Amino acid sequence: MKVLIIGMGYVGTTMGVVFANAGHEVTGLDIDEGKIDSLKKGKLYFYEPGLQEMLVNQMDHQRLSFTTDTKKAIENHDILFITVGTPPLENGNADLTYLKKVAQMIGRFKNREKTIIVKSTVPIGTTSKVEQWISEAGADSNPVNVAMNPEFLREGSALQDALYPDRIIIGSDNKTTLKTLHKLYQSFSCPILKTTAMAAETIKYASNAFLATKISFINEMAKLCDTLGVNIKDVSKGMGLDDRIGPHFLEPGLGYGGSCFPKDIKELLLTADTYQRPLHLLKEVEKINKNQSSYFIEKVKNSFDTLEGKRIAIFGLAFKSHTDDTRESVSFPIIDQLLEEKSNVVVHDPVVQLSKDWVGKGVQQSSDPYEAVKGCDAILICTNWPVYKELDWERVHQLVKQPYIFDGRNMLEAKKVKDLQFHYKGIGYS
Ligand code: UGA
């Protein structure tokens, strides 16, 4: 099938590659010439494991191309996916500016019947607005069939998640649209749930909210475990063995970050408030998440008389491993708190480059973790990059001034580093 994907961000680009791999003829459209130039050259402009290779492969097979020519692209396609960003506004609401612009553009260039599939995460009720925006901007009276098809891929494992999803949710009130989408996804082996557009929008938010709840729940348990002297890893494992609970998203740490959970939880809370149906549990989830970095810093503070003048190495800037995304990464509030304490901060990340602003604030970056730890008083692990697990910790011990490790991701084996004479503290684990 011939598919147009509008918005070449993480989701759009990944889905483009995956649809091409499923045998469809895909065109990726974006108004950002820089992004399209790069993609046309077969170069992914962000870091995502495995995606670069498959992108080139699909382009070589002539199943994937890119353009900035909006008019021509819209005119030449009947199935259009919208994957533009819906970032949070200052008040927490999703910014629908890009989505509305795309809808109006579709309306303007629509020359025959079109199927429009919203894949961007949008506030509940937005898909019907998209239909309205298209109609209002349209000179042409042919029907538009709009559907909501939420995306569940994770950064860092986007390709695998998109190739092998757990489920596909298709929301539309139109039978023909549901059939078109079913056909598009027929080579995928997972269950396909057909529902209304509003239910599909709700499924996306409810899923992210539930996962965030699991994370805040286990973070609360980890704090209790710190007090009780119980190992949270055993608790997570023991809980996860119950099929009804499951082992996933029970890893305590520094709280959830990234471009999705924080934004989607805020949006859902606001939507619920609008309908006078406040989500009390989710409000607590958000609060617990916000406090997680302070809890971690308190642990560091409690181990020293003062943090003033202490050299602190931060391991990891990305919001999680295998991505170069730093949006809502907890590393930055942690660095901020350390700067407030007048510590000297040196950071390491395998892929992220510190911005000039942070360099201007006196934060140093080292491309080598062993360099970063030289003469430091404490190491704070903030991102679960596997490279930190694999370090020669004996060598690290020789390089540091004081052997303190604060493991915000419970990555290291406590016994192993303690045997090397490190003071080690994780979250609910030491
Ligand atoms: C999340 C969802 O997992 C995807 O299903 C969804 O499609 C996506 O949001 C989205 O809405 O677009 P993502 O934000 O890429 O994906 O990353 P996750 O792997 O879910 O991690 C989110 C945060 O939770 C990270 O900061 C991670 O470190 C943290 N986390 C995750 C924990 O602290 N503990 C865990 O056990 C799992």
PDB file of C-alpha atoms in Angstrom, residues 14-15 17-24 119 151 159-168 181-192:
ATOM      1  CA  THR A  14      10.632   4.626  12.819  1.00  0.00           C
ATOM      2  CA  MET A  15       7.149   3.824  11.531  1.00  0.00           C
ATOM      3  CA  VAL A  17      11.050   2.347   8.096  1.00  0.00           C
ATOM      4  CA  VAL A  18       8.873  -0.367   9.610  1.00  0.00           C
ATOM      5  CA  PHE A  19       6.006   0.075   7.140  1.00  0.00           C
ATOM      6  CA  ALA A  20       8.528  -0.040   4.277  1.00  0.00           C
ATOM      7  CA  ASN A  21       9.958  -3.211   5.777  1.00  0.00           C
ATOM      8  CA  ALA A  22       6.423  -4.649   5.798  1.00  0.00           C
ATOM      9  CA  GLY A  23       6.345  -4.134   2.020  1.00  0.00           C
ATOM     10  CA  HIS A  24       4.499  -0.817   1.760  1.00  0.00           C
ATOM     11  CA  LYS A 119      -0.490   8.600  15.447  1.00  0.00           C
ATOM     12  CA  GLU A 151       2.019   4.311  19.070  1.00  0.00           C
ATOM     13  CA  LEU A 159      12.713  -0.441  16.061  1.00  0.00           C
ATOM     14  CA  GLN A 160      12.094  -3.692  17.917  1.00  0.00           C
ATOM     15  CA  ASP A 161       8.951  -2.266  19.543  1.00  0.00           C
ATOM     16  CA  ALA A 162       7.600  -1.116  16.187  1.00  0.00           C
ATOM     17  CA  LEU A 163       8.495  -4.353  14.384  1.00  0.00           C
ATOM     18  CA  TYR A 164       7.047  -6.569  17.096  1.00  0.00           C
ATOM     19  CA  PRO A 165       4.333  -4.629  18.942  1.00  0.00           C
ATOM     20  CA  ASP A 166       2.303  -6.242  21.742  1.00  0.00           C
ATOM     21  CA  ARG A 167      -0.899  -4.876  20.227  1.00  0.00           C
ATOM     22  CA  ILE A 168      -2.210  -2.528  17.580  1.00  0.00           C
ATOM     23  CA  LEU A 181      -5.899  -0.026   8.600  1.00  0.00           C
ATOM     24  CA  HIS A 182      -6.375  -3.710   9.232  1.00  0.00           C
ATOM     25  CA  LYS A 183      -5.018  -4.403   5.755  1.00  0.00           C
ATOM     26  CA  LEU A 184      -2.060  -2.095   6.330  1.00  0.00           C
ATOM     27  CA  TYR A 185      -1.126  -4.001   9.482  1.00  0.00           C
ATOM     28  CA  GLN A 186      -1.960  -7.490   8.212  1.00  0.00           C
ATOM     29  CA  SER A 187       1.645  -8.713   8.233  1.00  0.00           C
ATOM     30  CA  PHE A 188       1.968  -7.930  11.962  1.00  0.00           C
ATOM     31  CA  SER A 189       1.292 -10.938  14.136  1.00  0.00           C
ATOM     32  CA  CYS A 190      -0.005  -9.241  17.305  1.00  0.00           C
ATOM     33  CA  PRO A 191      -3.654  -8.738  18.311  1.00  0.00           C
ATOM     34  CA  ILE A 192      -5.431  -5.820  16.648  1.00  0.00           C
TER      35      ILE A 192
END
